[in-house]
Coordinates of C-alpha atoms in Angstrom, one line a residue:
M263 CA -27.4 19.9 19.8
T264 CA -24.6 22.2 18.7
Q265 CA -21.7 22.1 21.1
P266 CA -19.5 25.2 21.9
G267 CA -16.6 24.2 19.6
Q268 CA -18.6 22.7 16.7
T269 CA -19.2 24.5 13.4
T270 CA -22.1 24.7 11.0
T271 CA -22.6 26.4 7.7
T272 CA -24.0 29.4 9.5
S273 CA -21.0 29.4 11.8
H274 CA -18.5 29.6 8.9
E275 CA -20.4 32.6 7.7
A276 CA -20.1 34.1 11.1
I277 CA -16.3 33.6 11.1
D278 CA -16.1 35.3 7.7
A279 CA -18.2 38.2 9.0
F280 CA -16.0 38.6 12.1
K281 CA -12.8 38.7 10.0
R282 CA -14.3 41.4 7.8
I283 CA -15.0 43.5 11.0
V284 CA -11.8 43.0 13.0
G285 CA -9.3 41.5 10.6
D286 CA -8.1 37.9 10.2
E287 CA -5.4 38.1 12.9
H288 CA -8.0 39.1 15.6
V289 CA -10.3 36.1 15.0
L290 CA -9.0 33.1 16.9
T291 CA -10.4 29.6 16.3
S292 CA -7.7 27.0 17.2
E293 CA -7.7 25.5 20.6
R294 CA -4.2 26.7 21.3
A295 CA -5.0 30.3 20.3
T296 CA -8.3 30.4 22.2
M297 CA -7.1 28.7 25.4
P298 CA -5.7 31.9 27.1
F299 CA -9.2 33.4 26.8
S300 CA -11.3 30.3 27.4
K301 CA -9.5 29.0 30.5
G302 CA -10.1 30.8 33.7
Y303 CA -7.3 31.9 36.1
R304 CA -8.4 29.4 38.7
F305 CA -11.6 27.8 37.4
G306 CA -13.7 27.3 34.3
G307 CA -12.5 26.5 30.8
G308 CA -14.1 24.7 27.9
P309 CA -14.2 24.7 24.1
V310 CA -15.3 27.9 22.3
F311 CA -16.2 28.5 18.7
A312 CA -14.1 31.6 18.4
V313 CA -12.5 34.5 20.2
V314 CA -13.0 37.9 18.5
R315 CA -10.7 40.8 19.5
P316 CA -12.2 44.1 18.3
G317 CA -10.1 47.2 18.4
T318 CA -12.9 49.8 18.5
L319 CA -16.3 50.1 20.2
V320 CA -17.9 50.1 16.8
E321 CA -16.2 46.8 16.0
M322 CA -17.6 45.5 19.3
W323 CA -21.1 46.5 18.3
R324 CA -20.8 44.9 14.9
A325 CA -19.3 41.7 16.2
L326 CA -22.2 41.5 18.7
Q327 CA -24.7 41.9 15.9
V328 CA -23.1 39.1 13.9
S329 CA -23.2 36.9 17.0
V330 CA -26.9 37.5 17.6
D331 CA -27.8 37.0 14.0
N332 CA -26.0 33.6 14.0
N333 CA -27.5 32.4 17.3
L334 CA -24.2 32.3 19.2
I335 CA -23.7 32.6 23.0
V336 CA -21.6 35.7 23.7
I337 CA -19.2 36.0 26.6
P338 CA -17.9 39.5 27.0
Q339 CA -14.3 39.4 28.4
A340 CA -11.8 42.1 29.4
S341 CA -8.7 40.7 31.2
N342 CA -9.9 37.2 32.2
T343 CA -8.3 37.7 35.7
G344 CA -11.4 36.7 37.7
L345 CA -11.1 34.0 40.3
T346 CA -14.3 32.0 39.8
G347 CA -14.2 31.3 36.0
G348 CA -17.1 33.7 35.2
S349 CA -15.4 35.4 32.2
G350 CA -15.1 32.2 30.2
P351 CA -17.1 29.0 29.5
G352 CA -17.7 26.1 31.8
F353 CA -18.3 22.5 31.0
Q354 CA -22.1 22.7 30.6
D355 CA -24.8 21.5 28.3
Y356 CA -24.7 24.5 25.9
D357 CA -27.1 24.5 23.0
R358 CA -25.3 27.0 20.9
P359 CA -21.7 27.7 19.9
I360 CA -19.8 30.2 22.2
V361 CA -17.9 33.3 21.0
I362 CA -15.8 35.3 23.4
I363 CA -15.6 39.0 22.5
S364 CA -12.4 40.2 24.1
T365 CA -12.3 43.9 24.8
H366 CA -8.6 44.0 25.9
R367 CA -7.5 46.1 22.9
I368 CA -10.0 48.9 23.8
D369 CA -8.3 50.6 26.7
E370 CA -8.8 54.4 26.5
V371 CA -9.7 56.6 29.5
H372 CA -11.4 60.0 29.2
L373 CA -11.3 62.3 32.3
I374 CA -14.3 64.7 32.6
N375 CA -15.4 67.4 35.0
D376 CA -11.9 68.5 36.0
A377 CA -10.8 64.8 36.5
R378 CA -13.4 64.4 39.2
E379 CA -14.9 61.6 37.1
A380 CA -13.6 59.1 34.5
I381 CA -15.0 57.4 31.5
S382 CA -13.3 54.0 31.1
L383 CA -13.8 52.1 27.9
A384 CA -14.5 48.4 27.6
G385 CA -11.1 46.9 28.2
T386 CA -9.4 49.7 30.3
P387 CA -7.2 48.2 33.0
L388 CA -7.3 49.8 36.5
T389 CA -3.6 50.5 36.0
H390 CA -4.4 52.8 33.0
L391 CA -7.0 54.7 35.0
T392 CA -4.7 55.0 38.0
D393 CA -1.9 56.4 35.9
A394 CA -4.2 58.9 34.1
L395 CA -5.5 60.2 37.4
A396 CA -2.1 60.4 39.1
K397 CA -1.2 63.4 37.0
H398 CA -4.2 65.2 38.5
Q399 CA -3.5 64.1 42.1
R400 CA -6.6 61.9 42.0
E401 CA -7.1 58.2 42.5
P402 CA -9.7 55.7 41.1
H403 CA -12.9 54.3 42.7
S404 CA -11.3 51.0 43.5
V405 CA -8.0 49.4 44.5
I406 CA -7.9 45.6 44.2
G407 CA -5.3 42.9 44.4
S408 CA -5.6 41.7 40.8
T409 CA -4.8 45.2 39.5
S410 CA -1.2 44.0 39.1
I411 CA -2.2 41.3 36.6
G412 CA -4.3 43.6 34.5
A413 CA -7.8 43.6 36.1
S414 CA -10.1 45.9 34.2
V415 CA -12.4 48.7 35.4
I416 CA -15.5 47.2 33.8
G417 CA -14.7 43.7 35.0
G418 CA -14.6 44.9 38.6
I419 CA -17.9 46.8 38.2
A420 CA -19.6 43.8 36.5
N421 CA -18.4 41.5 39.2
N422 CA -19.2 43.6 42.3
S423 CA -15.5 43.8 43.2
G424 CA -15.0 45.4 46.5
G425 CA -11.3 45.8 47.0
S426 CA -9.5 47.2 49.9
Q427 CA -10.9 50.8 50.1
I428 CA -13.0 51.1 53.3
R429 CA -14.4 54.5 52.5
K430 CA -15.4 53.8 48.9
G431 CA -17.1 50.4 49.1
P432 CA -17.8 48.1 46.1
A433 CA -17.1 49.0 42.5
F434 CA -20.4 50.5 41.5
T435 CA -21.9 53.0 39.1
R436 CA -25.3 53.9 37.7
E437 CA -23.8 55.5 34.7
A438 CA -22.8 53.2 31.8
I439 CA -23.4 52.6 28.1
F440 CA -24.2 49.1 27.1
A441 CA -25.9 46.8 24.6
R442 CA -28.6 44.3 25.6
V443 CA -30.6 41.8 23.6
N444 CA -34.3 42.5 24.2
D445 CA -37.3 40.1 24.4
D446 CA -37.6 40.1 20.6
G447 CA -34.0 39.0 20.2
K448 CA -32.9 42.4 18.9
V449 CA -29.7 44.2 19.9
E450 CA -30.3 47.7 21.4
L451 CA -27.9 50.3 22.7
V452 CA -28.7 51.9 26.1
N453 CA -26.9 55.1 26.9
H454 CA -27.1 56.0 30.6
L455 CA -23.6 57.5 30.7
G456 CA -24.8 61.0 31.3
I457 CA -23.2 62.2 28.0
S458 CA -25.3 63.1 25.0
L459 CA -23.9 61.2 22.0
G460 CA -26.8 61.0 19.5
D461 CA -29.2 58.3 18.6
D462 CA -27.3 56.4 16.0
P463 CA -25.4 53.6 17.8
E464 CA -22.3 53.5 15.6
V465 CA -22.0 57.3 15.6
A466 CA -22.5 57.4 19.3
L467 CA -19.9 54.7 20.0
D468 CA -17.4 56.3 17.6
R469 CA -17.8 59.7 19.3
L470 CA -17.4 58.1 22.7
Q471 CA -14.1 56.4 21.8
R472 CA -12.8 59.6 20.3
G473 CA -13.9 61.7 23.3
E474 CA -15.9 64.0 20.9
W475 CA -18.4 65.8 23.0
S476 CA -18.7 69.3 24.4
P477 CA -18.9 70.2 28.1
E478 CA -22.6 71.0 27.9
D479 CA -23.3 67.4 26.7
V480 CA -22.1 66.1 30.1
T481 CA -24.1 66.1 33.3
P482 CA -22.4 67.6 36.4
A483 CA -20.1 65.7 38.7
P484 CA -21.3 64.8 42.2
E485 CA -19.9 66.7 45.2
D486 CA -16.2 65.9 45.7
S487 CA -15.2 63.9 48.8
N488 CA -12.9 61.3 50.2
E489 CA -15.6 58.7 50.6
T490 CA -19.1 57.4 49.5
E491 CA -22.2 56.6 51.5
Y492 CA -20.7 53.2 52.1
A493 CA -18.5 54.6 54.9
E494 CA -21.5 55.3 57.1
H495 CA -23.1 52.0 56.1
L496 CA -20.0 50.2 57.3
R497 CA -20.0 51.9 60.6
K498 CA -23.2 50.1 61.6
I499 CA -22.4 47.1 63.7
V500 CA -25.5 45.1 62.8
P501 CA -26.2 41.4 62.2
S502 CA -25.9 41.6 58.4
P503 CA -23.0 41.6 55.9
A504 CA -21.7 45.0 54.7
R505 CA -21.4 44.0 51.0
Y506 CA -22.1 41.0 48.9
N507 CA -23.0 40.1 45.3
A508 CA -26.7 39.6 45.8
N509 CA -27.2 42.9 47.7
P510 CA -29.9 44.7 45.6
E511 CA -28.4 48.1 46.7
Y512 CA -25.4 47.4 44.5
L513 CA -27.2 45.9 41.5
F514 CA -28.0 48.3 38.6
E515 CA -27.6 47.6 34.9
A516 CA -23.8 47.2 34.3
S517 CA -23.0 47.0 38.1
G518 CA -23.2 43.4 39.1
S519 CA -24.2 42.3 35.6
A520 CA -21.6 39.4 35.5
G521 CA -21.3 39.5 31.7
K522 CA -25.1 39.6 31.1
L523 CA -24.7 42.8 29.1
M524 CA -22.2 44.0 26.6
V525 CA -20.7 47.1 28.4
F526 CA -18.9 49.6 26.2
A527 CA -18.0 52.2 28.9
V528 CA -18.6 53.2 32.5
R529 CA -18.5 56.5 34.3
T530 CA -17.0 56.5 37.8
R531 CA -16.1 59.0 40.5
T532 CA -12.5 59.7 41.3
F533 CA -11.2 60.8 44.7
P534 CA -8.5 63.1 46.0
R535 CA -5.2 61.3 46.1
E536 CA -4.0 60.3 49.6
V537 CA -0.6 61.9 50.2
H538 CA 1.8 60.3 52.7
P539 CA -0.6 57.8 54.3
T540 CA 0.6 55.9 57.4
V541 CA 0.5 52.1 57.6
F542 CA 0.4 50.4 61.1
Y543 CA 1.5 46.8 61.1
I544 CA -0.4 45.0 63.9
G545 CA 0.3 41.5 65.2
T546 CA -1.6 39.4 67.7
N547 CA -2.4 35.9 68.7
N548 CA -6.0 36.8 69.8
T549 CA -8.6 37.3 67.1
H550 CA -10.8 39.2 69.5
E551 CA -8.2 41.9 69.8
L552 CA -8.4 42.6 66.1
E553 CA -12.2 42.8 66.3
E554 CA -11.9 45.2 69.2
I555 CA -9.5 47.4 67.1
R556 CA -11.9 47.2 64.2
R557 CA -14.9 48.4 66.3
L558 CA -12.7 51.0 68.0
F559 CA -12.0 52.7 64.7
L560 CA -15.5 52.2 63.2
E561 CA -17.0 54.0 66.2
A562 CA -14.3 56.7 66.5
D563 CA -15.3 60.3 65.9
M564 CA -12.9 60.7 62.9
P565 CA -12.8 59.6 59.3
L566 CA -12.5 55.9 58.7
P567 CA -9.1 54.4 57.9
I568 CA -8.2 54.0 54.2
S569 CA -7.9 50.3 54.5
G570 CA -7.6 47.4 56.9
E571 CA -6.2 44.2 55.5
Y572 CA -6.0 40.9 57.4
M573 CA -3.6 38.1 56.8
G574 CA -3.2 34.9 58.8
R575 CA 0.2 33.2 59.2
S576 CA -0.6 30.4 56.8
A577 CA -1.5 32.9 54.0
F578 CA 1.6 34.9 54.9
D579 CA 3.8 31.8 54.4
L580 CA 2.1 30.8 51.1
A581 CA 2.6 34.4 49.8
E582 CA 6.2 34.5 50.9
K583 CA 7.1 31.2 49.3
Y584 CA 4.8 30.9 46.3
G585 CA 4.3 34.5 45.4
K586 CA 8.0 35.6 45.4
D587 CA 8.2 36.2 41.7
T588 CA 5.1 38.4 41.7
F589 CA 6.5 40.3 44.8
V590 CA 9.9 40.9 43.1
F591 CA 8.3 42.1 39.8
L592 CA 6.0 44.5 41.5
K593 CA 8.4 45.8 44.0
F594 CA 11.4 46.4 41.8
M595 CA 9.8 46.7 38.3
S596 CA 6.3 47.8 37.4
P597 CA 2.7 46.7 37.3
A598 CA 2.8 47.0 33.5
L599 CA 5.7 44.5 33.3
Q600 CA 3.9 42.2 35.7
T601 CA 0.8 42.3 33.4
R602 CA 2.9 41.3 30.4
M603 CA 4.6 38.5 32.4
F604 CA 1.1 37.2 33.5
S605 CA 0.0 37.1 29.8
F606 CA 3.3 35.4 28.8
K607 CA 2.8 32.8 31.6
T608 CA -0.7 32.0 30.4
W609 CA 0.5 31.7 26.9
A610 CA 3.5 29.4 27.9
N611 CA 1.3 27.2 30.1
G612 CA -1.1 26.7 27.2
L613 CA 1.7 26.0 24.7
F614 CA 3.3 23.3 26.8
S615 CA 0.1 21.8 28.3
K616 CA -0.3 19.3 25.4
I617 CA 3.3 18.0 25.6
P618 CA 3.5 14.7 27.5
G619 CA 5.5 14.9 30.7
I620 CA 5.3 18.7 31.0
G621 CA 1.7 19.6 31.6
P622 CA -0.2 22.9 32.1
T623 CA 2.0 24.5 34.7
F624 CA 5.3 24.7 32.8
A625 CA 5.8 28.5 33.3
D626 CA 4.8 28.3 37.0
T627 CA 7.2 25.5 37.6
V628 CA 10.1 27.3 35.9
S629 CA 9.3 30.6 37.7
Q630 CA 9.0 28.9 41.1
A631 CA 12.3 27.1 40.7
M632 CA 14.1 30.3 39.6
F633 CA 12.8 32.6 42.3
S634 CA 13.1 30.0 45.1
V635 CA 16.9 30.4 45.1
L636 CA 16.5 34.1 46.0
P637 CA 16.8 34.9 49.7
N638 CA 13.7 36.0 51.7
Q639 CA 12.5 39.3 50.4
L640 CA 10.5 40.5 53.3
P641 CA 11.7 43.1 55.8
K642 CA 13.1 41.9 59.2
R643 CA 10.4 43.3 61.4
M644 CA 7.7 41.6 59.3
M645 CA 9.4 38.3 59.6
E646 CA 9.8 38.8 63.4
Y647 CA 6.0 39.5 63.6
R648 CA 5.4 36.4 61.5
N649 CA 7.3 34.3 64.0
R650 CA 5.6 35.9 67.1
F651 CA 2.0 36.4 65.9
E652 CA -0.6 34.2 64.2
H653 CA -2.7 37.2 63.0
H654 CA -1.6 40.3 61.1
L655 CA -3.5 43.5 60.2
L656 CA -2.3 46.2 57.9
L657 CA -4.1 49.4 59.0
T658 CA -3.7 52.4 56.6
V659 CA -4.8 55.9 57.6
S660 CA -4.5 59.4 56.2
E661 CA -1.6 61.5 57.2
S662 CA -4.0 63.7 59.3
Q663 CA -5.1 60.7 61.3
K664 CA -1.6 59.4 62.1
A665 CA -1.3 60.9 65.6
A666 CA -4.8 60.1 66.7
S667 CA -4.5 56.5 65.4
E668 CA -1.2 55.9 67.0
K669 CA -2.5 57.2 70.3
M670 CA -5.5 54.9 70.1
L671 CA -3.4 51.8 69.4
K672 CA -0.8 52.7 72.1
E673 CA -3.6 53.0 74.7
F674 CA -5.3 49.8 73.5
F675 CA -2.2 47.6 73.7
A676 CA -1.2 49.2 77.1
E677 CA -4.2 47.5 78.6
P678 CA -3.0 44.4 80.5
E679 CA -5.5 42.0 78.8
H680 CA -4.1 42.9 75.3
T681 CA -1.0 40.9 74.2
G682 CA -0.5 42.2 70.6
E683 CA 1.9 44.9 69.4
F684 CA 2.3 47.2 66.4
F685 CA 4.8 49.2 64.5
I686 CA 4.7 52.1 62.0
C687 CA 5.9 50.9 58.6
T688 CA 8.7 52.5 56.8
S689 CA 8.1 53.1 53.1
D690 CA 9.9 49.9 52.2
E691 CA 7.9 47.9 54.9
E692 CA 4.7 49.5 53.7
K693 CA 5.2 48.4 50.1
S694 CA 6.4 44.9 51.1
A695 CA 3.5 44.3 53.5
S696 CA 1.0 45.3 50.8
L697 CA 2.6 43.2 48.1
N698 CA 2.8 40.2 50.4
R699 CA -0.9 40.6 51.4
F700 CA -2.2 40.9 47.9
G701 CA 0.0 38.1 46.7
A702 CA -1.9 35.6 48.8
A703 CA -4.5 34.8 46.2
S704 CA -2.1 34.1 43.4
A705 CA 0.2 32.1 45.8
A706 CA -2.7 29.7 46.7
T707 CA -3.3 29.2 43.0
R708 CA 0.4 28.6 42.4
Y709 CA 0.6 26.1 45.3
A710 CA -2.4 24.1 44.1
A711 CA -1.2 24.1 40.5
L712 CA 2.3 22.8 41.4
K713 CA 0.9 20.2 43.8
R714 CA -2.0 19.1 41.5
R715 CA -0.9 15.5 41.2
H716 CA -0.9 15.1 45.0
I717 CA -4.1 16.9 46.0
A718 CA -7.8 16.9 45.1
G719 CA -8.0 20.5 44.3
L720 CA -8.2 24.1 45.4
I721 CA -11.4 25.2 47.3
P722 CA -11.7 29.0 47.4
I723 CA -14.4 30.7 49.6
D724 CA -15.2 34.4 49.2
V725 CA -17.5 35.3 52.1
A726 CA -19.1 38.4 53.6
L727 CA -19.5 37.9 57.3
R728 CA -22.0 39.6 59.5
R729 CA -20.7 43.0 60.7
D730 CA -21.4 42.1 64.3
D731 CA -19.7 38.7 64.2
W732 CA -17.0 38.5 67.0
N733 CA -16.1 34.9 65.9
W734 CA -15.1 36.1 62.4
L735 CA -12.3 33.5 62.0
E736 CA -13.9 30.1 61.5
V737 CA -13.2 27.0 63.4
L738 CA -14.0 24.0 61.2
P739 CA -15.4 20.8 62.5
E740 CA -12.7 18.1 62.8
E741 CA -14.2 15.9 60.2
I742 CA -13.9 18.7 57.6
D743 CA -10.5 20.0 58.9
D744 CA -9.1 16.5 58.5
Q745 CA -9.8 16.6 54.7
L746 CA -7.7 19.7 54.2
E747 CA -4.0 19.9 53.5
V748 CA -3.8 23.8 53.7
K749 CA -6.0 26.6 55.0
A750 CA -5.2 30.2 54.2
Y751 CA -7.2 33.2 55.5
Y752 CA -6.9 36.8 54.4
G753 CA -9.3 39.6 53.6
H754 CA -10.7 43.1 53.8
F755 CA -11.1 43.1 57.6
F756 CA -13.1 46.2 58.3
C757 CA -15.7 45.1 55.7
H758 CA -15.7 41.6 57.2
V759 CA -15.0 40.2 53.8
M760 CA -12.8 37.1 54.0
H761 CA -11.0 35.1 51.3
Q762 CA -10.6 31.5 52.6
D763 CA -8.5 29.2 50.4
Y764 CA -8.4 25.5 51.2
V765 CA -6.4 22.8 49.5
A766 CA -8.2 19.4 49.7
K767 CA -6.3 16.2 50.2
Q768 CA -6.3 13.5 47.6
G769 CA -9.5 11.5 47.5
V770 CA -11.7 14.3 48.7
D771 CA -14.6 15.7 46.6
P772 CA -13.7 19.4 46.4
E773 CA -17.2 20.5 45.2
A774 CA -19.0 18.6 47.9
L775 CA -16.6 20.0 50.6
H776 CA -17.1 23.6 49.2
D777 CA -20.8 23.2 49.5
R778 CA -20.5 22.0 53.1
I779 CA -18.3 24.9 54.2
Q780 CA -20.6 27.3 52.4
H781 CA -23.5 25.8 54.3
L782 CA -21.7 26.3 57.7
L783 CA -21.0 29.9 56.8
E784 CA -24.5 30.7 55.7
E785 CA -25.8 29.2 59.0
R786 CA -23.9 32.0 60.7
G787 CA -25.7 34.6 58.6
A788 CA -22.9 35.1 56.1
K789 CA -23.4 35.7 52.4
L790 CA -21.4 34.1 49.5
P791 CA -19.9 35.2 47.3
A792 CA -18.8 38.6 48.6
E793 CA -16.9 40.2 45.7
H794 CA -15.7 37.5 43.2
N795 CA -19.1 36.8 41.7
Y796 CA -20.7 33.5 41.0
G797 CA -18.7 32.3 38.1
R798 CA -18.5 28.5 37.8
I799 CA -18.3 27.6 41.5
Y800 CA -21.3 29.3 43.2
K801 CA -25.0 28.7 42.6
L802 CA -26.7 32.0 42.5
P803 CA -29.9 32.6 44.5
E804 CA -33.3 32.9 42.8
S805 CA -33.4 36.7 43.3
M806 CA -30.2 37.0 41.2
E807 CA -31.5 34.7 38.5
E808 CA -34.5 36.9 38.1
H809 CA -32.3 39.9 38.0
F810 CA -30.2 38.4 35.2
K811 CA -33.3 37.4 33.3
E812 CA -34.4 41.0 33.3
L813 CA -31.0 42.1 32.0
D814 CA -30.8 39.3 29.4
P815 CA -34.2 37.8 28.6
T816 CA -33.0 35.6 25.8
N817 CA -30.0 34.2 27.7
T818 CA -27.6 35.4 25.0
F819 CA -24.8 36.6 27.3
N820 CA -22.6 34.4 29.5
A821 CA -25.2 31.6 29.6
G822 CA -24.9 29.2 32.5
I823 CA -23.4 31.6 34.9
G824 CA -23.9 30.7 38.5
G825 CA -25.3 27.3 37.7
T826 CA -28.2 28.7 35.7
S827 CA -29.6 27.3 32.4
P828 CA -27.1 27.4 29.5
H829 CA -30.0 27.2 27.0
K830 CA -31.6 29.9 24.8
D831 CA -34.4 31.8 26.5
W832 CA -33.5 30.2 29.8
A833 CA -35.1 26.9 28.8

């Protein structure tokens, strides 16, 4: 059986063909060169035959043809910022060599219909789309924490990313152009982009990249608004989760495809930009108070808030200590610089990982040491709330909702049974609170990496709780709690999507403990995963496996995802 990194005569021919298509410098084969692509941000990682980095959509198409002709497993990859290892290989019993087709170089954005919609190409980062729309006073379909490290538009859509936007819901579209491998093993191009580009695949893809079409070739935009149908869906306080990966309402071709298609571009709605939003910083020691506030706003006769982000004290402390470098870069520099620093860190860790006595966290260790000497970067009022309150909520509303929202919160906390408080953030506090909240995920990863010799491992849980669950913050059985060194809770509170990061003590089996915690959550009616996709840590349900078999009947793309068969034709 051919293993992922092994070569054959046919494989050598494939390498030559890839080089003719994209150029020698964009075909990577050594372990050191491929590691930044093959190793996941948190999980996954294994040998690959090659990484191919096309610079155009036509090169993508041709590289895919070579891969299929040479019986290779293809993993499409944009930024490799996912948290479950789904954009790279795992350590599975693969029966074919693996090629990663990295789309990172293909990052154009085309705005259509007066910027009310956007066409994002294969590797377009959310930062590019956000910048392009800002000039038109518009904003993208999604805002997620990993935007700052280069997360891509298509990666978010393929992985059901939800993000923090209450009114918009999960990253979803029915309009995309992609390649699939049909039952006969032939590559075919499917254009559901709503733009007429012709029948020849290479001509169509070249026109798409250049933006060469006329207005009459484009279907009209939907009615403009500040929200999607998800907002009304979310208002229903019912015994089911609001959004999760296996929800059939949010599975359509590229959306939720998890790398089982080769997606060249997606078409997404854009939204009027929020000007002068207000952020309320809420603190309490009673989880029921936060749930009461959530329901108060969901049931109010006014538009939903923009976002409502929860953070527990443990997550706050992790982010403050182990995410300080990310905080400083984003607050005082730019997302673009942070993306470059993230890429450099990945490269440096890979470079030094083979040197005895240094290991795979060299860049993290140096950065942590350098930034630990800086004083606390968080505003005074935030730190006061950290000391007084266990639970924190960042509630963001439109400028027009500020007065009504403030009145609701004042009346709520004036009631004698409520013990929490709130303040309205200044612009500096707003930015700091947001960065601290979204730094929690990377901080947990940093902590686990630096402590790797003294712990069993990181156990991340991405869960969609029931919308009617009052007991949203879990209380683990003592026998499980005793196996954990750290617990950090944070998430998209109004959607009841929680990210729960655990660090297991030495001697604990992290995979077994993950499964036990997942079982406890599912007994409560929760669904996992919620927005990070299955990757290499979740076993997908039978319904999702059937869905993926329809998308990819020969199991050419991202074989083995979610614990499925890594073999050809799903054998």
